[in-house]
PDB file of C-alpha atoms in Angstrom:
ATOM      1  CA  MET A 422      35.634  99.757  86.751  1.00  0.00           C
ATOM      2  CA  LYS A 423      39.266  99.832  85.670  1.00  0.00           C
ATOM      3  CA  ARG A 424      41.675  98.332  88.221  1.00  0.00           C
ATOM      4  CA  ALA A 425      44.378 100.582  89.623  1.00  0.00           C
ATOM      5  CA  THR A 426      47.790  99.409  88.533  1.00  0.00           C
ATOM      6  CA  THR A 427      51.193  99.652  90.209  1.00  0.00           C
ATOM      7  CA  ARG A 428      54.123 101.091  88.289  1.00  0.00           C
ATOM      8  CA  ALA A 429      57.622  99.980  89.288  1.00  0.00           C
ATOM      9  CA  GLU A 430      60.939 101.750  88.701  1.00  0.00           C
ATOM     10  CA  VAL A 431      64.368 102.147  90.277  1.00  0.00           C
ATOM     11  CA  VAL A 432      66.076 105.308  91.511  1.00  0.00           C
ATOM     12  CA  LYS A 433      69.791 105.708  92.273  1.00  0.00           C
ATOM     13  CA  TYR A 434      70.594 106.826  95.824  1.00  0.00           C
ATOM     14  CA  GLY A 435      74.314 107.031  96.570  1.00  0.00           C
ATOM     15  CA  GLU A 436      75.597 103.462  96.336  1.00  0.00           C
ATOM     16  CA  ASP A 437      72.052 102.072  96.602  1.00  0.00           C
ATOM     17  CA  TRP A 438      69.272 101.439  94.146  1.00  0.00           C
ATOM     18  CA  ILE A 439      65.777 102.153  95.474  1.00  0.00           C
ATOM     19  CA  ASP A 440      62.801 100.121  94.273  1.00  0.00           C
ATOM     20  CA  VAL A 441      59.956 102.584  93.725  1.00  0.00           C
ATOM     21  CA  HIS A 442      56.397 101.302  93.374  1.00  0.00           C
ATOM     22  CA  ARG A 443      53.854 103.910  92.342  1.00  0.00           C
ATOM     23  CA  ARG A 444      50.185 103.419  93.166  1.00  0.00           C
ATOM     24  CA  PRO A 445      47.572 105.856  91.869  1.00  0.00           C
ATOM     25  CA  ARG A 446      45.615 106.088  95.125  1.00  0.00           C
ATOM     26  CA  GLN A 447      48.458 106.075  97.642  1.00  0.00           C
ATOM     27  CA  ARG A 448      48.374 109.263  99.718  1.00  0.00           C
ATOM     28  CA  HIS A 449      51.640 109.074 101.672  1.00  0.00           C
ATOM     29  CA  MET A 450      55.094 107.742 100.900  1.00  0.00           C
ATOM     30  CA  HIS A 451      55.999 104.515 102.666  1.00  0.00           C
ATOM     31  CA  LEU A 452      59.475 102.987 103.065  1.00  0.00           C
ATOM     32  CA  THR A 453      60.489  99.426 103.933  1.00  0.00           C
ATOM     33  CA  VAL A 454      63.862  97.715 104.080  1.00  0.00           C
ATOM     34  CA  GLN A 455      63.651  94.344 102.370  1.00  0.00           C
ATOM     35  CA  PRO A 456      65.393  91.244 103.780  1.00  0.00           C
ATOM     36  CA  ASN A 457      68.242  91.654 101.292  1.00  0.00           C
ATOM     37  CA  GLY A 458      68.816  95.195 102.628  1.00  0.00           C
ATOM     38  CA  ARG A 459      67.383  96.906  99.557  1.00  0.00           C
ATOM     39  CA  ILE A 460      65.136  99.937 100.075  1.00  0.00           C
ATOM     40  CA  ARG A 461      61.599  99.964  98.746  1.00  0.00           C
ATOM     41  CA  VAL A 462      59.411 103.074  98.546  1.00  0.00           C
ATOM     42  CA  THR A 463      55.735 103.128  97.633  1.00  0.00           C
ATOM     43  CA  CYS A 464      54.161 106.436  96.621  1.00  0.00           C
ATOM     44  CA  ASN A 465      51.598 107.962  94.268  1.00  0.00           C
ATOM     45  CA  LEU A 466      52.166 108.788  90.625  1.00  0.00           C
ATOM     46  CA  ARG A 467      52.836 112.489  91.213  1.00  0.00           C
ATOM     47  CA  ARG A 468      55.932 112.212  93.429  1.00  0.00           C
ATOM     48  CA  THR A 469      59.153 113.347  91.747  1.00  0.00           C
ATOM     49  CA  SER A 470      62.503 111.593  92.043  1.00  0.00           C
ATOM     50  CA  ALA A 471      63.791 114.534  94.090  1.00  0.00           C
ATOM     51  CA  GLU A 472      60.930 114.149  96.588  1.00  0.00           C
ATOM     52  CA  ILE A 473      61.554 110.413  96.862  1.00  0.00           C
ATOM     53  CA  LEU A 474      65.273 110.890  97.483  1.00  0.00           C
ATOM     54  CA  SER A 475      64.564 113.562 100.104  1.00  0.00           C
ATOM     55  CA  PHE A 476      62.160 111.194 101.844  1.00  0.00           C
ATOM     56  CA  VAL A 477      64.719 108.362 101.819  1.00  0.00           C
ATOM     57  CA  ASP A 478      67.343 110.746 103.176  1.00  0.00           C
ATOM     58  CA  SER A 479      65.064 111.647 106.082  1.00  0.00           C
ATOM     59  CA  CYS A 480      64.730 107.935 106.900  1.00  0.00           C
ATOM     60  CA  GLY A 481      68.495 107.352 107.171  1.00  0.00           C
ATOM     61  CA  ARG A 482      68.535 106.348 110.860  1.00  0.00           C
ATOM     62  CA  PHE A 483      65.542 104.060 110.339  1.00  0.00           C
ATOM     63  CA  ILE A 484      67.266 102.360 107.381  1.00  0.00           C
ATOM     64  CA  ASP A 485      70.521 101.851 109.299  1.00  0.00           C
ATOM     65  CA  ARG A 486      68.670 100.371 112.274  1.00  0.00           C
ATOM     66  CA  ARG A 487      66.649  97.983 110.122  1.00  0.00           C
ATOM     67  CA  ARG A 488      69.725  96.802 108.238  1.00  0.00           C
ATOM     68  CA  SER A 489      71.487  96.141 111.560  1.00  0.00           C
ATOM     69  CA  GLU A 490      68.481  94.129 112.746  1.00  0.00           C
ATOM     70  CA  LEU A 491      68.471  92.110 109.538  1.00  0.00           C
ATOM     71  CA  ALA A 492      72.195  91.406 109.822  1.00  0.00           C
ATOM     72  CA  GLU A 493      71.661  90.133 113.366  1.00  0.00           C
ATOM     73  CA  ILE A 494      68.774  87.919 112.257  1.00  0.00           C
ATOM     74  CA  ASN A 495      70.906  86.451 109.468  1.00  0.00           C
ATOM     75  CA  ARG A 496      73.732  85.828 111.948  1.00  0.00           C
ATOM     76  CA  ARG A 497      71.525  84.161 114.566  1.00  0.00           C
ATOM     77  CA  TYR A 498      69.228  82.297 112.192  1.00  0.00           C
ATOM     78  CA  PRO A 499      71.051  81.536 108.941  1.00  0.00           C
ATOM     79  CA  LEU A 500      68.865  80.173 106.184  1.00  0.00           C
ATOM     80  CA  ARG A 501      68.856  76.420 105.838  1.00  0.00           C
ATOM     81  CA  LYS A 502      70.194  74.670 102.757  1.00  0.00           C
ATOM     82  CA  PHE A 503      68.308  71.466 103.634  1.00  0.00           C
ATOM     83  CA  VAL A 504      71.419  69.317 103.776  1.00  0.00           C
ATOM     84  CA  SER A 505      72.691  66.767 106.295  1.00  0.00           C
ATOM     85  CA  GLY A 506      73.621  68.089 109.709  1.00  0.00           C
ATOM     86  CA  GLU A 507      71.180  70.990 109.868  1.00  0.00           C
ATOM     87  CA  GLU A 508      68.744  71.032 112.789  1.00  0.00           C
ATOM     88  CA  PHE A 509      64.986  71.568 112.742  1.00  0.00           C
ATOM     89  CA  LEU A 510      62.570  72.001 115.620  1.00  0.00           C
ATOM     90  CA  PHE A 511      59.866  69.351 115.914  1.00  0.00           C
ATOM     91  CA  LEU A 512      57.602  69.268 118.965  1.00  0.00           C
ATOM     92  CA  GLY A 513      60.164  71.436 120.720  1.00  0.00           C
ATOM     93  CA  ARG A 514      63.096  69.074 120.056  1.00  0.00           C
ATOM     94  CA  ARG A 515      65.985  69.777 117.726  1.00  0.00           C
ATOM     95  CA  LEU A 516      66.210  66.990 115.176  1.00  0.00           C
ATOM     96  CA  ARG A 517      69.143  66.540 112.816  1.00  0.00           C
ATOM     97  CA  LEU A 518      68.471  66.335 109.093  1.00  0.00           C
ATOM     98  CA  ASP A 519      69.858  63.393 107.128  1.00  0.00           C
ATOM     99  CA  LEU A 520      69.853  63.894 103.361  1.00  0.00           C
ATOM    100  CA  ILE A 521      69.993  60.586 101.520  1.00  0.00           C
ATOM    101  CA  TRP A 522      70.435  60.616  97.763  1.00  0.00           C
ATOM    102  CA  SER A 523      68.237  58.042  96.076  1.00  0.00           C
ATOM    103  CA  TRP A 524      66.623  57.049  92.806  1.00  0.00           C
ATOM    104  CA  HIS A 525      63.167  58.207  93.850  1.00  0.00           C
ATOM    105  CA  ARG A 526      61.404  60.418  91.347  1.00  0.00           C
ATOM    106  CA  ARG A 527      60.793  63.168  93.887  1.00  0.00           C
ATOM    107  CA  ALA A 528      62.031  64.143  97.330  1.00  0.00           C
ATOM    108  CA  ARG A 529      60.268  62.688 100.364  1.00  0.00           C
ATOM    109  CA  ALA A 530      60.795  63.426 104.058  1.00  0.00           C
ATOM    110  CA  LYS A 531      59.929  61.456 107.182  1.00  0.00           C
ATOM    111  CA  PHE A 532      60.579  61.575 110.919  1.00  0.00           C
ATOM    112  CA  CYS A 533      62.772  58.733 112.230  1.00  0.00           C
ATOM    113  CA  ASP A 534      63.357  58.836 116.000  1.00  0.00           C
ATOM    114  CA  GLU A 535      65.911  61.620 116.530  1.00  0.00           C
ATOM    115  CA  VAL A 536      66.441  62.536 112.879  1.00  0.00           C
ATOM    116  CA  ILE A 537      64.514  63.770 109.873  1.00  0.00           C
ATOM    117  CA  GLU A 538      65.303  61.829 106.719  1.00  0.00           C
ATOM    118  CA  ILE A 539      64.946  63.328 103.268  1.00  0.00           C
ATOM    119  CA  LEU A 540      65.189  60.840 100.426  1.00  0.00           C
ATOM    120  CA  ALA A 541      65.936  62.893  97.342  1.00  0.00           C
ATOM    121  CA  PRO A 542      66.808  62.124  93.718  1.00  0.00           C
ATOM    122  CA  VAL A 543      70.331  63.041  92.669  1.00  0.00           C
ATOM    123  CA  GLY A 544      70.442  66.682  91.630  1.00  0.00           C
ATOM    124  CA  CYS A 545      67.291  67.547  93.569  1.00  0.00           C
ATOM    125  CA  SER A 546      67.143  71.295  94.329  1.00  0.00           C
ATOM    126  CA  GLY A 547      67.063  72.851  97.769  1.00  0.00           C
ATOM    127  CA  GLU A 548      63.562  74.129  97.054  1.00  0.00           C
ATOM    128  CA  ASP A 549      62.377  70.593  96.267  1.00  0.00           C
ATOM    129  CA  ARG A 550      63.875  69.359  99.541  1.00  0.00           C
ATOM    130  CA  LEU A 551      62.192  72.210 101.397  1.00  0.00           C
ATOM    131  CA  ASN A 552      58.836  71.329  99.848  1.00  0.00           C
ATOM    132  CA  ALA A 553      59.266  67.713 100.923  1.00  0.00           C
ATOM    133  CA  LEU A 554      60.033  68.829 104.469  1.00  0.00           C
ATOM    134  CA  ILE A 555      57.014  71.138 104.539  1.00  0.00           C
ATOM    135  CA  GLU A 556      54.721  68.346 103.367  1.00  0.00           C
ATOM    136  CA  CYS A 557      56.098  66.116 106.121  1.00  0.00           C
ATOM    137  CA  TYR A 558      55.308  68.751 108.765  1.00  0.00           C
ATOM    138  CA  ARG A 559      51.878  69.354 107.235  1.00  0.00           C
ATOM    139  CA  SER A 560      51.085  65.656 107.370  1.00  0.00           C
ATOM    140  CA  GLU A 561      51.995  65.489 111.057  1.00  0.00           C
ATOM    141  CA  ALA A 562      50.007  68.669 111.707  1.00  0.00           C
ATOM    142  CA  ARG A 563      46.838  67.238 110.186  1.00  0.00           C
ATOM    143  CA  LYS A 564      46.978  64.316 112.610  1.00  0.00           C
ATOM    144  CA  TRP A 565      48.283  66.030 115.746  1.00  0.00           C
ATOM    145  CA  LEU A 566      46.385  69.318 115.627  1.00  0.00           C
ATOM    146  CA  GLY A 567      43.088  67.685 114.737  1.00  0.00           C
ATOM    147  CA  SER A 568      43.385  65.261 117.647  1.00  0.00           C
ATOM    148  CA  ARG A 569      44.305  67.954 120.186  1.00  0.00           C
ATOM    149  CA  LEU A 570      41.552  70.282 118.969  1.00  0.00           C
ATOM    150  CA  SER A 571      38.961  67.521 119.435  1.00  0.00           C
ATOM    151  CA  PHE A 572      40.313  66.791 122.914  1.00  0.00           C
ATOM    152  CA  PHE A 573      40.160  70.388 124.148  1.00  0.00           C
ATOM    153  CA  ALA A 574      36.854  71.143 122.423  1.00  0.00           C
ATOM    154  CA  GLY A 575      35.300  68.287 124.416  1.00  0.00           C
ATOM    155  CA  LEU A 576      37.056  69.322 127.618  1.00  0.00           C
ATOM    156  CA  MET A 577      35.921  72.953 127.279  1.00  0.00           C
ATOM    157  CA  GLY A 578      32.413  72.101 126.084  1.00  0.00           C
ATOM    158  CA  LEU A 579      32.861  74.060 122.863  1.00  0.00           C
ATOM    159  CA  THR A 580      32.077  73.113 119.272  1.00  0.00           C
ATOM    160  CA  PRO A 581      34.249  74.536 116.483  1.00  0.00           C
ATOM    161  CA  THR A 582      32.509  74.380 113.114  1.00  0.00           C
ATOM    162  CA  ARG A 583      35.604  73.513 111.094  1.00  0.00           C
ATOM    163  CA  LEU A 584      39.367  73.029 111.322  1.00  0.00           C
ATOM    164  CA  THR A 585      41.707  74.233 108.578  1.00  0.00           C
ATOM    165  CA  ILE A 586      45.462  73.610 108.571  1.00  0.00           C
ATOM    166  CA  ARG A 587      47.241  76.453 106.825  1.00  0.00           C
ATOM    167  CA  GLY A 588      50.699  77.979 106.445  1.00  0.00           C
ATOM    168  CA  GLN A 589      50.036  81.559 107.531  1.00  0.00           C
ATOM    169  CA  ARG A 590      53.078  83.828 107.545  1.00  0.00           C
ATOM    170  CA  THR A 591      52.152  85.820 110.634  1.00  0.00           C
ATOM    171  CA  LEU A 592      49.421  83.905 112.477  1.00  0.00           C
ATOM    172  CA  TRP A 593      49.701  80.863 114.707  1.00  0.00           C
ATOM    173  CA  GLY A 594      45.963  80.435 114.554  1.00  0.00           C
ATOM    174  CA  SER A 595      42.620  82.169 114.181  1.00  0.00           C
ATOM    175  CA  CYS A 596      38.932  81.704 114.954  1.00  0.00           C
ATOM    176  CA  SER A 597      36.190  83.096 112.731  1.00  0.00           C
ATOM    177  CA  GLY A 598      32.915  84.554 113.931  1.00  0.00           C
ATOM    178  CA  GLU A 599      31.253  81.268 112.955  1.00  0.00           C
ATOM    179  CA  GLY A 600      33.643  79.247 115.133  1.00  0.00           C
ATOM    180  CA  ALA A 601      35.871  77.949 112.318  1.00  0.00           C
ATOM    181  CA  ILE A 602      39.394  77.319 113.634  1.00  0.00           C
ATOM    182  CA  SER A 603      42.520  77.748 111.508  1.00  0.00           C
ATOM    183  CA  LEU A 604      45.877  76.494 112.810  1.00  0.00           C
ATOM    184  CA  ASN A 605      49.357  76.930 111.366  1.00  0.00           C
ATOM    185  CA  TRP A 606      51.233  73.719 110.487  1.00  0.00           C
ATOM    186  CA  LYS A 607      54.438  75.397 111.740  1.00  0.00           C
ATOM    187  CA  LEU A 608      53.065  74.809 115.240  1.00  0.00           C
ATOM    188  CA  MET A 609      54.570  71.320 114.905  1.00  0.00           C
ATOM    189  CA  ALA A 610      57.934  72.945 115.641  1.00  0.00           C
ATOM    190  CA  CYS A 611      56.644  73.896 119.118  1.00  0.00           C
ATOM    191  CA  PRO A 612      56.536  71.811 122.313  1.00  0.00           C
ATOM    192  CA  ALA A 613      53.269  69.938 122.876  1.00  0.00           C
ATOM    193  CA  ASP A 614      52.176  72.178 125.764  1.00  0.00           C
ATOM    194  CA  VAL A 615      52.737  75.296 123.632  1.00  0.00           C
ATOM    195  CA  ILE A 616      50.609  73.802 120.837  1.00  0.00           C
ATOM    196  CA  ASP A 617      47.898  73.073 123.386  1.00  0.00           C
ATOM    197  CA  TYR A 618      47.998  76.702 124.515  1.00  0.00           C
ATOM    198  CA  VAL A 619      47.386  77.950 120.963  1.00  0.00           C
ATOM    199  CA  ILE A 620      44.449  75.552 120.592  1.00  0.00           C
ATOM    200  CA  VAL A 621      42.942  76.631 123.933  1.00  0.00           C
ATOM    201  CA  HIS A 622      43.487  80.262 122.902  1.00  0.00           C
ATOM    202  CA  GLU A 623      41.586  79.855 119.640  1.00  0.00           C
ATOM    203  CA  LEU A 624      38.784  77.801 121.184  1.00  0.00           C
ATOM    204  CA  SER A 625      38.338  80.497 123.819  1.00  0.00           C
ATOM    205  CA  HIS A 626      37.487  82.908 121.011  1.00  0.00           C
ATOM    206  CA  ILE A 627      34.263  80.978 120.324  1.00  0.00           C
ATOM    207  CA  PRO A 628      32.520  82.462 123.407  1.00  0.00           C
ATOM    208  CA  HIS A 629      34.805  85.529 123.617  1.00  0.00           C
ATOM    209  CA  ARG A 630      35.435  87.513 120.437  1.00  0.00           C
ATOM    210  CA  ASN A 631      38.055  89.741 122.067  1.00  0.00           C
ATOM    211  CA  HIS A 632      40.996  89.501 124.481  1.00  0.00           C
ATOM    212  CA  GLY A 633      39.098  90.836 127.477  1.00  0.00           C
ATOM    213  CA  PRO A 634      39.307  89.585 131.091  1.00  0.00           C
ATOM    214  CA  GLY A 635      36.708  86.878 130.480  1.00  0.00           C
ATOM    215  CA  PHE A 636      38.718  85.506 127.591  1.00  0.00           C
ATOM    216  CA  TRP A 637      41.945  85.257 129.602  1.00  0.00           C
ATOM    217  CA  ARG A 638      40.130  83.681 132.567  1.00  0.00           C
ATOM    218  CA  LEU A 639      38.897  80.933 130.249  1.00  0.00           C
ATOM    219  CA  VAL A 640      42.371  80.424 128.796  1.00  0.00           C
ATOM    220  CA  ALA A 641      43.904  80.265 132.291  1.00  0.00           C
ATOM    221  CA  ARG A 642      41.304  77.727 133.404  1.00  0.00           C
ATOM    222  CA  PHE A 643      42.504  75.204 130.822  1.00  0.00           C
ATOM    223  CA  ASP A 644      46.135  76.356 130.596  1.00  0.00           C
ATOM    224  CA  PRO A 645      47.282  77.844 133.918  1.00  0.00           C
ATOM    225  CA  ASP A 646      50.820  78.220 132.531  1.00  0.00           C
ATOM    226  CA  TYR A 647      49.740  80.102 129.400  1.00  0.00           C
ATOM    227  CA  LYS A 648      52.034  83.097 130.035  1.00  0.00           C
ATOM    228  CA  ARG A 649      55.114  80.883 129.842  1.00  0.00           C
ATOM    229  CA  HIS A 650      53.806  79.299 126.660  1.00  0.00           C
ATOM    230  CA  ARG A 651      53.198  82.734 125.105  1.00  0.00           C
ATOM    231  CA  GLN A 652      56.763  83.681 125.983  1.00  0.00           C
ATOM    232  CA  TRP A 653      58.141  80.553 124.297  1.00  0.00           C
ATOM    233  CA  LEU A 654      56.337  81.519 121.088  1.00  0.00           C
ATOM    234  CA  LYS A 655      57.751  85.044 121.190  1.00  0.00           C
ATOM    235  CA  GLU A 656      61.284  83.769 121.753  1.00  0.00           C
ATOM    236  CA  HIS A 657      61.195  81.253 118.895  1.00  0.00           C
ATOM    237  CA  GLU A 658      58.890  82.803 116.281  1.00  0.00           C
ATOM    238  CA  THR A 659      61.691  84.274 114.165  1.00  0.00           C
ATOM    239  CA  GLU A 660      63.687  81.040 114.183  1.00  0.00           C
ATOM    240  CA  ILE A 661      60.641  78.994 113.173  1.00  0.00           C
ATOM    241  CA  GLY A 662      59.704  81.466 110.442  1.00  0.00           C
ATOM    242  CA  ARG A 663      63.157  81.279 108.886  1.00  0.00           C
ATOM    243  CA  MET A 664      63.461  77.522 109.343  1.00  0.00           C
ATOM    244  CA  PHE A 665      61.130  76.939 106.395  1.00  0.00           C
ATOM    245  CA  MET A 666      62.195  79.873 104.234  1.00  0.00           C
ATOM    246  CA  ALA A 667      63.814  79.489 100.846  1.00  0.00           C
ATOM    247  CA  ALA A 668      66.674  81.836  99.991  1.00  0.00           C
ATOM    248  CA  GLU A 669      64.674  83.435  97.171  1.00  0.00           C
ATOM    249  CA  GLU A 670      61.749  84.136  99.499  1.00  0.00           C
ATOM    250  CA  ALA A 671      64.011  85.648 102.153  1.00  0.00           C
ATOM    251  CA  SER A 672      65.596  88.053  99.684  1.00  0.00           C
ATOM    252  CA  THR A 673      62.339  89.418  98.284  1.00  0.00           C
ATOM    253  CA  SER A 674      59.519  88.946 100.778  1.00  0.00           C
ATOM    254  CA  GLU A 675      58.451  92.130 102.539  1.00  0.00           C
ATOM    255  CA  ASP A 676      56.569  90.062 105.097  1.00  0.00           C
ATOM    256  CA  HIS A 677      59.884  89.161 106.689  1.00  0.00           C
ATOM    257  CA  CYS A 678      61.760  92.429 106.508  1.00  0.00           C
ATOM    258  CA  THR A 679      61.952  93.232 110.228  1.00  0.00           C
ATOM    259  CA  PRO A 680      61.723  91.324 113.501  1.00  0.00           C
ATOM    260  CA  ALA A 681      58.346  92.911 114.171  1.00  0.00           C
ATOM    261  CA  GLN A 682      57.006  91.932 110.758  1.00  0.00           C
ATOM    262  CA  MET A 683      58.319  88.399 111.223  1.00  0.00           C
ATOM    263  CA  ALA A 684      56.358  87.982 114.452  1.00  0.00           C
ATOM    264  CA  PHE A 685      53.466  85.559 114.487  1.00  0.00           C
ATOM    265  CA  GLU A 686      50.239  86.668 116.120  1.00  0.00           C
ATOM    266  CA  LEU A 687      47.330  85.080 117.933  1.00  0.00           C
TER     267      LEU A 687
END
């Protein structure tokens, strides 16, 4: 069977250029505002330019609102350049970054008391420094999350089949039908009690495959303060998401185009 392909083009709309992506099987037109403020429309192959422009025109209030939201996000959470003086959350604390130029072949990051050190070769790019920082967080996550999962699995009398540390864009964690747990390494930005809540939450999905009353009773049994921990995640999810975002990713990724789409889920 021949795979359906997407055809891309641009359409002028006032002072804007609209990115149009045509998909053979798409029934309805869909509009998103990308993080750089540019409009993207997906539609089927039959839609005319006039129909697309009319659709965009009907979405004017939506577009203005989304662009205002994006401007506020950029103001509150400016993208990092991974240079000295910037702050990063680690276990709920704000640690200052120290960038130290060195003769190492590649950038390396490590936690040192109240700072995060990045040793980077002269001329090292921001993306390389970001990758070093991510690997540092991942390394800590493999140790910390594995230990806490084992602790709570024993405490709750549950047996997860596997633990995977991933970098999901919109999930803090997940539990498969077979009891395999996946946790996001970005959890290392959160306070220890918030991390524990996420682990208890996912373990509770082993006996409860939904978010019914029984599920929440089990969560509350091992984390009586879970509502406060959920609130902390909601209040900091956008900041954490942007903390590890490269400028190129922020300008093109649809996954981060609105506050709602930036939200992590459990």
